[in-house]
Short mmCIF file of C-alpha atoms and ligand atoms in Angstrom, two decimals:
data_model
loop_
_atom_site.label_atom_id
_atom_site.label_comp_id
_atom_site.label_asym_id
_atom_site.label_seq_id
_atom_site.Cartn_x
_atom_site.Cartn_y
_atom_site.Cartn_z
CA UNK A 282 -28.41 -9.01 -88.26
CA UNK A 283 -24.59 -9.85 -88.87
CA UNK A 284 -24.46 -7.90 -85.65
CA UNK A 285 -26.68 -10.11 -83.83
CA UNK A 286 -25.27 -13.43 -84.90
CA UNK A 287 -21.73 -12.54 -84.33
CA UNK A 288 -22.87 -11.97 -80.27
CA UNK A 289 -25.09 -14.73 -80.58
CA UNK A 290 -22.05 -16.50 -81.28
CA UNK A 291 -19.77 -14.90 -78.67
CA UNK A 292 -22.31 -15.78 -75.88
CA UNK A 293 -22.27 -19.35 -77.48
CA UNK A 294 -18.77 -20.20 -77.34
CA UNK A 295 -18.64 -18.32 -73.81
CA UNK A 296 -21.48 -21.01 -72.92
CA UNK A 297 -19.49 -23.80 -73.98
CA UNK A 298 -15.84 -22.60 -72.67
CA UNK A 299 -17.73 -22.30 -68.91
CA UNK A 300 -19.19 -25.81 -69.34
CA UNK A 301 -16.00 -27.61 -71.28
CA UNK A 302 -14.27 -26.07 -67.80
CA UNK A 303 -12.36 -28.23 -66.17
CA UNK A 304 -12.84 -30.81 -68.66
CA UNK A 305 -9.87 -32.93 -69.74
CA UNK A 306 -10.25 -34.33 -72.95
CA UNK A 307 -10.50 -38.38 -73.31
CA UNK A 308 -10.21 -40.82 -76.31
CA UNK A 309 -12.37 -43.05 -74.13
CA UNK A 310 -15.50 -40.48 -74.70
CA UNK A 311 -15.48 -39.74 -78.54
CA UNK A 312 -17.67 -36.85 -79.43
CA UNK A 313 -17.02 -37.79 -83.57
CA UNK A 314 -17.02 -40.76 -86.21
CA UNK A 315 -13.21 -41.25 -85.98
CA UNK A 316 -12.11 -41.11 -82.39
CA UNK A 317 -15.71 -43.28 -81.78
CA UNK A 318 -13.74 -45.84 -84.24
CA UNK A 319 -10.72 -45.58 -82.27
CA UNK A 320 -12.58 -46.05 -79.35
CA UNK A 321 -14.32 -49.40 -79.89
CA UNK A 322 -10.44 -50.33 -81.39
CA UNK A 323 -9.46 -49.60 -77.68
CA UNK A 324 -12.14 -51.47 -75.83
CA UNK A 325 -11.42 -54.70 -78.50
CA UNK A 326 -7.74 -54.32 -77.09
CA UNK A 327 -8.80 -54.05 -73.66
CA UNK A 328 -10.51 -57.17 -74.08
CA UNK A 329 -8.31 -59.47 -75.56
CA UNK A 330 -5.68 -58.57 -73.66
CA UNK A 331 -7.85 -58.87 -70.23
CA UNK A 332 -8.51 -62.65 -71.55
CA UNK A 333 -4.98 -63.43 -72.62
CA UNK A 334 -3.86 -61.87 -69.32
CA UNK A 335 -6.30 -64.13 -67.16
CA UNK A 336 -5.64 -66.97 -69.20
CA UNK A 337 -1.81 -66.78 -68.73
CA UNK A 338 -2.51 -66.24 -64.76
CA UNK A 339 -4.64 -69.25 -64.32
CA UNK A 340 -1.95 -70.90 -65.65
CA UNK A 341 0.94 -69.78 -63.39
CA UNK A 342 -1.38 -70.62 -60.35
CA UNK A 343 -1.73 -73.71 -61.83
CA UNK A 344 1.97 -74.33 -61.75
CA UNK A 345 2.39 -72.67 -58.54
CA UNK A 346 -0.39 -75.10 -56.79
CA UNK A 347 0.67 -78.24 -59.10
CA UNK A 348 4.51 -77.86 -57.33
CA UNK A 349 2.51 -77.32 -54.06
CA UNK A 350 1.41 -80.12 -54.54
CA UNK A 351 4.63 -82.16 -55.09
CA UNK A 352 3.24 -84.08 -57.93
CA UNK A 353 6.42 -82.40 -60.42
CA UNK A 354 9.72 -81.70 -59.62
CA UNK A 355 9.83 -82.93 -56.09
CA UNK A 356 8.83 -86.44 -57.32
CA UNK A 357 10.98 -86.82 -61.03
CA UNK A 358 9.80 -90.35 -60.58
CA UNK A 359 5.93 -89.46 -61.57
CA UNK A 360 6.36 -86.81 -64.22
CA UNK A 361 5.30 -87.39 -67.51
CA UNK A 362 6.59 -88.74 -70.54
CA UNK A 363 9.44 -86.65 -72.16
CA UNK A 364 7.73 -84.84 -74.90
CA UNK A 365 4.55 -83.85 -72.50
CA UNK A 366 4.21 -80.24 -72.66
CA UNK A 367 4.86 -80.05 -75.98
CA UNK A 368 1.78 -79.64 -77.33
CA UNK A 369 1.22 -76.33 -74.75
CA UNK A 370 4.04 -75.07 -76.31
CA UNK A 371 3.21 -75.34 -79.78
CA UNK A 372 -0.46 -74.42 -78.91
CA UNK A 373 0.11 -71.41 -76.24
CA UNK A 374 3.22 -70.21 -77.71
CA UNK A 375 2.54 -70.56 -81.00
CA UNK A 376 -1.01 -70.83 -82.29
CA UNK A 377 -2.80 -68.84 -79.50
CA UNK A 378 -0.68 -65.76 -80.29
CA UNK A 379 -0.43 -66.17 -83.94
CA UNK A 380 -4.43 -66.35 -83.66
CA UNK A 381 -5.26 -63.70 -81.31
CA UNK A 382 -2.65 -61.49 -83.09
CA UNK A 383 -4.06 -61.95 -86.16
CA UNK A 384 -7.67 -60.98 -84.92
CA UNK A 385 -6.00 -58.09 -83.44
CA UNK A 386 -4.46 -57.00 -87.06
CA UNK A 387 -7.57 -57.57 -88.87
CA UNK A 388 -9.58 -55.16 -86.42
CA UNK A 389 -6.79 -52.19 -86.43
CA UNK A 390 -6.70 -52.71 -90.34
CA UNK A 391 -10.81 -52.40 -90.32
CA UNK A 392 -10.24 -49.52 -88.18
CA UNK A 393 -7.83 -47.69 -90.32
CA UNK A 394 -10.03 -48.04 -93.52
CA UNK A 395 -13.19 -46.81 -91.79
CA UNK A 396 -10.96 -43.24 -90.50
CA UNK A 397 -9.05 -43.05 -93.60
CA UNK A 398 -12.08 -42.17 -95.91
CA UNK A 399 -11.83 -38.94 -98.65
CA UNK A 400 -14.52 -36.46 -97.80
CA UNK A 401 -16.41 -35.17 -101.00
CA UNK A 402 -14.58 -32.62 -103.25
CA UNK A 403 -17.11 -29.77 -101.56
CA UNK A 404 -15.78 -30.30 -97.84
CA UNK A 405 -14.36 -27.16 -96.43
CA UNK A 406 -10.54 -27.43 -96.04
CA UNK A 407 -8.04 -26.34 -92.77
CA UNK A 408 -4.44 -25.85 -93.35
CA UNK A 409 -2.92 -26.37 -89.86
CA UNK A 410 0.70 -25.62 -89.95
CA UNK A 411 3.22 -26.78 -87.01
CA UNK A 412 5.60 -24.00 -85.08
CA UNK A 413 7.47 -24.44 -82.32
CA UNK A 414 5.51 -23.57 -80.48
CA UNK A 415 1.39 -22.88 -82.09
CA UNK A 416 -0.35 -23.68 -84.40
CA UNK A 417 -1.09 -21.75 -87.90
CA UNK A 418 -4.42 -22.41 -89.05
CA UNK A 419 -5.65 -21.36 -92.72
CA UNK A 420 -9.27 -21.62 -94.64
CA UNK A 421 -7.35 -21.36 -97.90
CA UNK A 422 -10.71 -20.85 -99.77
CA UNK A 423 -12.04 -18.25 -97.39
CA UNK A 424 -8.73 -16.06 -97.22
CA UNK A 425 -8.96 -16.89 -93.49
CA UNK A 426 -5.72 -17.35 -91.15
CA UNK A 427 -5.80 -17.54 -88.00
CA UNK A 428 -4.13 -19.13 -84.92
CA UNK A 429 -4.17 -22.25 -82.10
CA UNK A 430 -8.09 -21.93 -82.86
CA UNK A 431 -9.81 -24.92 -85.38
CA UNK A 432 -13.47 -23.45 -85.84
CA UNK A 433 -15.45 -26.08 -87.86
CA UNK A 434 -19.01 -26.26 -88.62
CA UNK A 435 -20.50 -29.45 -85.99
CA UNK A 436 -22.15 -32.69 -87.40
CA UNK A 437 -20.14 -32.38 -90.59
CA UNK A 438 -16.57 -33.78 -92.01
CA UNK A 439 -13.51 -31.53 -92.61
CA UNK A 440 -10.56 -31.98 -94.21
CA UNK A 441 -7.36 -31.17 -92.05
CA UNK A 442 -4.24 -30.78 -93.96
CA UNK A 443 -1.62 -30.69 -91.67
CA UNK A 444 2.40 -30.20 -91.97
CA UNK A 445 5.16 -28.40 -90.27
CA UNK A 446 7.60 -25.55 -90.75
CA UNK A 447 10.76 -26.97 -88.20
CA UNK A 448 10.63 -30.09 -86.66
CA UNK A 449 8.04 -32.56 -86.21
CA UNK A 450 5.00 -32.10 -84.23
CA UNK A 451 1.71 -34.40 -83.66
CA UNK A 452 -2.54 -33.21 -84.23
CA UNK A 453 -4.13 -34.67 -81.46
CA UNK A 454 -7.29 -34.02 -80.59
CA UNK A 455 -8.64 -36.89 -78.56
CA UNK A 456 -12.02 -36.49 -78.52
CA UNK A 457 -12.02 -36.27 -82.47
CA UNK A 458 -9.58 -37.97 -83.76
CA UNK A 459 -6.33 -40.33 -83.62
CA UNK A 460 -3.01 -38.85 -83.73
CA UNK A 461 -1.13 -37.66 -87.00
CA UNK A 462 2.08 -36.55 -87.29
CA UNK A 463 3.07 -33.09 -89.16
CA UNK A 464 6.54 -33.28 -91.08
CA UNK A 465 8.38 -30.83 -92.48
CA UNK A 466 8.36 -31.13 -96.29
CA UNK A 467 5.41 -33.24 -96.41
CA UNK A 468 1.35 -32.87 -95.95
CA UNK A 469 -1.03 -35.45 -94.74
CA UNK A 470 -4.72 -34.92 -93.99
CA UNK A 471 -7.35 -36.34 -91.67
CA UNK A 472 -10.90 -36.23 -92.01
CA UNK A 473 -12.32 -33.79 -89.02
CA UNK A 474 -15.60 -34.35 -87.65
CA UNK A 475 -17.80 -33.37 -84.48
CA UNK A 476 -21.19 -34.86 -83.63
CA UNK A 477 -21.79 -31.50 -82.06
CA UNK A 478 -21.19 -28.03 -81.40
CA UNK A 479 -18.43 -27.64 -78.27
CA UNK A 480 -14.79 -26.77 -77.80
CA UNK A 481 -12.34 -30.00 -78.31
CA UNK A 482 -8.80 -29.77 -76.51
CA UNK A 483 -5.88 -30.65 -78.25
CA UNK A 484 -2.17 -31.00 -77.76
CA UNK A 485 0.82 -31.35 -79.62
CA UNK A 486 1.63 -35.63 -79.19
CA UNK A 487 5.10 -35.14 -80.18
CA UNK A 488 8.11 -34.17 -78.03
CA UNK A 489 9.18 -30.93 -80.47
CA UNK A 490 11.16 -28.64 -77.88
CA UNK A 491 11.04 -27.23 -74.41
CA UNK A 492 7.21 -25.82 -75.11
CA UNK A 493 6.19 -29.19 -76.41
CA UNK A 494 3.76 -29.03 -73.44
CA UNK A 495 2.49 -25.79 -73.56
CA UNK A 496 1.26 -26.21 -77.34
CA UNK A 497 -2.26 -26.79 -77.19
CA UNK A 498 -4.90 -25.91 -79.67
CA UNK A 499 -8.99 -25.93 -79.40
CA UNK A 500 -11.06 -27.50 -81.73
CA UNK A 501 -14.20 -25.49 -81.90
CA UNK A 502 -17.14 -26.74 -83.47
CA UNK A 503 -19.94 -24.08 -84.04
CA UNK A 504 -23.68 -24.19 -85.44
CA UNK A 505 -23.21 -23.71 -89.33
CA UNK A 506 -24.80 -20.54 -89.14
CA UNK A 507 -22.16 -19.71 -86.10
CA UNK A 508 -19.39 -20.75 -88.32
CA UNK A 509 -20.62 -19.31 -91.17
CA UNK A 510 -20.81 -16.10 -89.39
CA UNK A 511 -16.97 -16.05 -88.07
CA UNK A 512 -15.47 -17.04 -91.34
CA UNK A 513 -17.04 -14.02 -92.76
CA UNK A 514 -15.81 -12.08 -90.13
CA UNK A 515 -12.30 -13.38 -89.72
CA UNK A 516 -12.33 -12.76 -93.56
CA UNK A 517 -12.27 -8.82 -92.84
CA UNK A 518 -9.14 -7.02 -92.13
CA UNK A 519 -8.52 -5.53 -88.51
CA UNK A 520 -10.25 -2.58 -87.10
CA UNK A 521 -9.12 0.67 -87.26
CA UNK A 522 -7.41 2.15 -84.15
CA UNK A 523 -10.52 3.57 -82.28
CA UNK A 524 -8.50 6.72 -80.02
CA UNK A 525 -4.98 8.25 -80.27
CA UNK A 526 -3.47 5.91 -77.30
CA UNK A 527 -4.69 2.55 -79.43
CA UNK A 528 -3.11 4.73 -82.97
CA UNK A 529 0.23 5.32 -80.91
CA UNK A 530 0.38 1.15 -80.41
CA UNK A 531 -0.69 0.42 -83.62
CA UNK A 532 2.53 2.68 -85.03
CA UNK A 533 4.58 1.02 -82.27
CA UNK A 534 3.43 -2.52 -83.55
CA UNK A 535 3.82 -1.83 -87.30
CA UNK A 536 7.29 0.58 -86.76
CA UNK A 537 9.06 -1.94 -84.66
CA UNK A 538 9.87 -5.45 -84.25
CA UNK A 539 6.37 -6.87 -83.43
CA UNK A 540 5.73 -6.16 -87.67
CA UNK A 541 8.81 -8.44 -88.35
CA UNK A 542 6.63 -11.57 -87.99
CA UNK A 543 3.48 -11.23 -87.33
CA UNK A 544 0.69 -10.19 -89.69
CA UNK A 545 -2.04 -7.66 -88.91
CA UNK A 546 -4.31 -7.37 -91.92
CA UNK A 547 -5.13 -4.26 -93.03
CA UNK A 548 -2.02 -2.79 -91.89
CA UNK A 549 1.63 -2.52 -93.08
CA UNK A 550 2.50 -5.55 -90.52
CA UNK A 551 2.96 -8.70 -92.57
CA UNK A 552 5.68 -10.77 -91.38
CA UNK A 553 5.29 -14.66 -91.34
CA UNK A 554 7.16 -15.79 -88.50
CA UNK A 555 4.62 -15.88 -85.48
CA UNK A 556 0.94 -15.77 -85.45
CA UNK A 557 -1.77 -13.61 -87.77
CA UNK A 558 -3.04 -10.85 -85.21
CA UNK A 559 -5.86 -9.08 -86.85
CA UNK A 560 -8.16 -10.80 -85.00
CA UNK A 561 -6.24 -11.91 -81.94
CA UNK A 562 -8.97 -10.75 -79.56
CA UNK A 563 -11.56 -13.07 -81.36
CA UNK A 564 -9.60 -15.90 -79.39
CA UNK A 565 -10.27 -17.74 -76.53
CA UNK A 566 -6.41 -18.31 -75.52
CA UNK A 567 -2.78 -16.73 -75.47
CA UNK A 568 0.50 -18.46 -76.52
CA UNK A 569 -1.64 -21.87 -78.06
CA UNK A 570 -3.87 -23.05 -75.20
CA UNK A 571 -0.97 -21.52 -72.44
CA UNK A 572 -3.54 -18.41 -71.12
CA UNK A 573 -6.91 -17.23 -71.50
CA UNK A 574 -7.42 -14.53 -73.58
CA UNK A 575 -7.68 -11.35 -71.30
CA UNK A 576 -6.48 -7.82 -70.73
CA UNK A 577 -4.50 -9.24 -67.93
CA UNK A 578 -2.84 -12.34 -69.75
CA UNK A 579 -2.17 -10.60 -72.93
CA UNK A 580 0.05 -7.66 -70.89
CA UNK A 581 1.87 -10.48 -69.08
CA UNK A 582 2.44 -12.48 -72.11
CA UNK A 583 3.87 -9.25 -74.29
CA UNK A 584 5.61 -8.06 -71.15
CA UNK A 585 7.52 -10.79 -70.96
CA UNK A 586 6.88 -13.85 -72.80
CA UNK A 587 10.36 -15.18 -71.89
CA UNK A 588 8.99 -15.62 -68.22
CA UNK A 589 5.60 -17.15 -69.50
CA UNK A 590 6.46 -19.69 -72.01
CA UNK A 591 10.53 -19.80 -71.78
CA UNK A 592 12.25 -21.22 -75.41
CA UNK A 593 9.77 -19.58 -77.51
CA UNK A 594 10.60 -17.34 -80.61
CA UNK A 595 8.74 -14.29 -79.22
CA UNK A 596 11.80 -11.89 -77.55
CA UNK A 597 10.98 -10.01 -74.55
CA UNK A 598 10.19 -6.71 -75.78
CA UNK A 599 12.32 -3.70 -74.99
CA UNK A 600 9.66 -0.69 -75.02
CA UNK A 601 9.07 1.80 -72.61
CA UNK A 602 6.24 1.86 -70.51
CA UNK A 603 4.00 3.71 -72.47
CA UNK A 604 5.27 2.66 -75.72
CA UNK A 605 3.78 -1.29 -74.13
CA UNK A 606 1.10 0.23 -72.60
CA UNK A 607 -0.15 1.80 -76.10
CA UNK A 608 0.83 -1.31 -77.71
CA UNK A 609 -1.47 -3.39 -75.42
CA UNK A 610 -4.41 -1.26 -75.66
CA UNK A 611 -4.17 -1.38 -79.82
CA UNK A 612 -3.57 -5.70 -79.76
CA UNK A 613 -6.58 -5.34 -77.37
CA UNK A 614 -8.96 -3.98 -79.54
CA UNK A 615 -8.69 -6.41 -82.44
CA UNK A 616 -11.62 -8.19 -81.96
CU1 LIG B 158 4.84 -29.44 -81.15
CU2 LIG B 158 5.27 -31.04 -79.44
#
């Protein structure tokens, strides 16, 4: 049955990585309660500042045609009283903008109050840490961590607490949500919510390094039963080496320098410095959002991830052929 639903739920999220293809994610189509806020902020802004724009055009044509004309400067004789003008001045430099600017703060602070709700007390909880350059991700009640990868159940909230480990970096996830910074020393949260199951693009929005651009995370939101069914497996620790050549890489991972930061669970590996591994083939990309996830990408990332994503903390590894090779087929079969 578990069986069943976990390849259920493989040949779901296959389903929706083929069709989210070639998407690029846009504010402008909000598939959730808070970026559908931010949204109709947008258009609001659009609008006024469409009018205002128009408004302050007709007048400049109006100037343009009136000197045409010659009925101003070229003829001092006929212009108006001193003083005439004035009251433009006070009321288009003055009470127009203090108006429409005020309408403008009232809807951003209407905006902000709707998005800035507290879900209830049972709402499942993400941890997403900032690294240059990923993302951590942690169900701290599930005893879950993974990587670059938000599963959430679709059609209900979740809270995101978010922070950062080195400098600062920005959650964005445009179809979702607004942007929130993540600061070292300090945790904020947003409320998390998809109207339905699909995979959401996001990106880091703040410059944090030379990979600023290649860290990109996907926000996947699953069935409940989906979800329900890869937090218990994500719970487990990793698989056991299945043959000798995937035993040899495991000892080559654990015994050398690949244990010094990341974590394989069930294993001797536990260092904290890069991404949790034990279920690295569960994902859908390499190197946050920089490859997909395949045989192929994974030996050209750990071959060299100085060529693919240049500035990173991962070193280029120095292991012989078969030592890689053996290391490659064990990181492969952690499903
Ligand atoms: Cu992290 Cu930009």
């Amino acid at each position: 049955m578990a069986q069943k639903i976990a390849l259920g739920g493989r040949l779901f999220a296959s389903a929706l990585l083929l069709s989210a293809c070639g998407a690029s994610p846009s504010a402008l189509e909000p598939q959730g309660p808070a970026a559908r806020e931010i949204a109709g902020l947008w258009w609001w802004m659009l609008g006024l500042g469409t009018a205002v724009g128009l408004f302050v055009l007709g007048f400049i044509a109006l100037a343009l045609f009136r000197r045409r004309s010659g009925e101003t400067a070229a003829h001092p004789g006929q212009a108006g009283h001193p003083g005439d003008g004035q009251g433009w001045i006070i009321g288009g430099g003055i009470i127009m903008p203090a108006v429409v600017l005020t309408g403008v703060l009232g809807l951003t602070l209407w905006s902000m109050r709707a998005i800035a709700y507290t879900a209830p007390a049972d709402t499942l909880v993400v941890e997403v840490i900032g690294w240059q350059y990923w993302w951590e991700v942690r169900y701290p009640d599930q005893q879950v961590v993974t990587a670059n990868e938000i599963h959430i159940p679709a059609g209900q909230p979740v809270t995101v607490r978010l922070t950062s480990v080195d400098v600062i970096h920005s959650f964005w996830v445009p179809e979702l949500h607004g942007k929130l910074d993540m600061t070292p020393g300090l945790t904020t949260q947003l409320i998390l919510q998809a109207d339905q199951p699909g995979i959401y693009r996001g990106q880091c929005a703040e410059f944090c390094g030379v990979q600023h651009a290649k860290m990109a995370l996907l926000v996947i939101a699953e069935p409940p039963e989906v979800f329900a069914a890869w937090v218990a497996a994500q719970a487990q620790p990793a698989s056991a080496p299945a043959d000798e050549n995937q035993q040899a890489g495991q000892a080559v991972f654990v015994d050398g320098e690949c244990a010094e930061c990341h974590t394989i669970r069930g294993t001797n590996a536990a260092g904290l410095g890069g991404p949790d591994l034990t279920h690295l083939g569960s994902r859908t990309t390499l190197a946050a959002g920089t490859l997909p996830n395949t045989p192929e990408h994974l030996a050209e990332f750990v071959g060299a991830p100085q060529d693919v994503k240049p500035g990173n903390l991962m070193p280029d590894p120095e292991l012989s052929d078969g030592d890689l090779t053996a290391l490659l087929a064990y990181l492969g079969s952690l499903e």
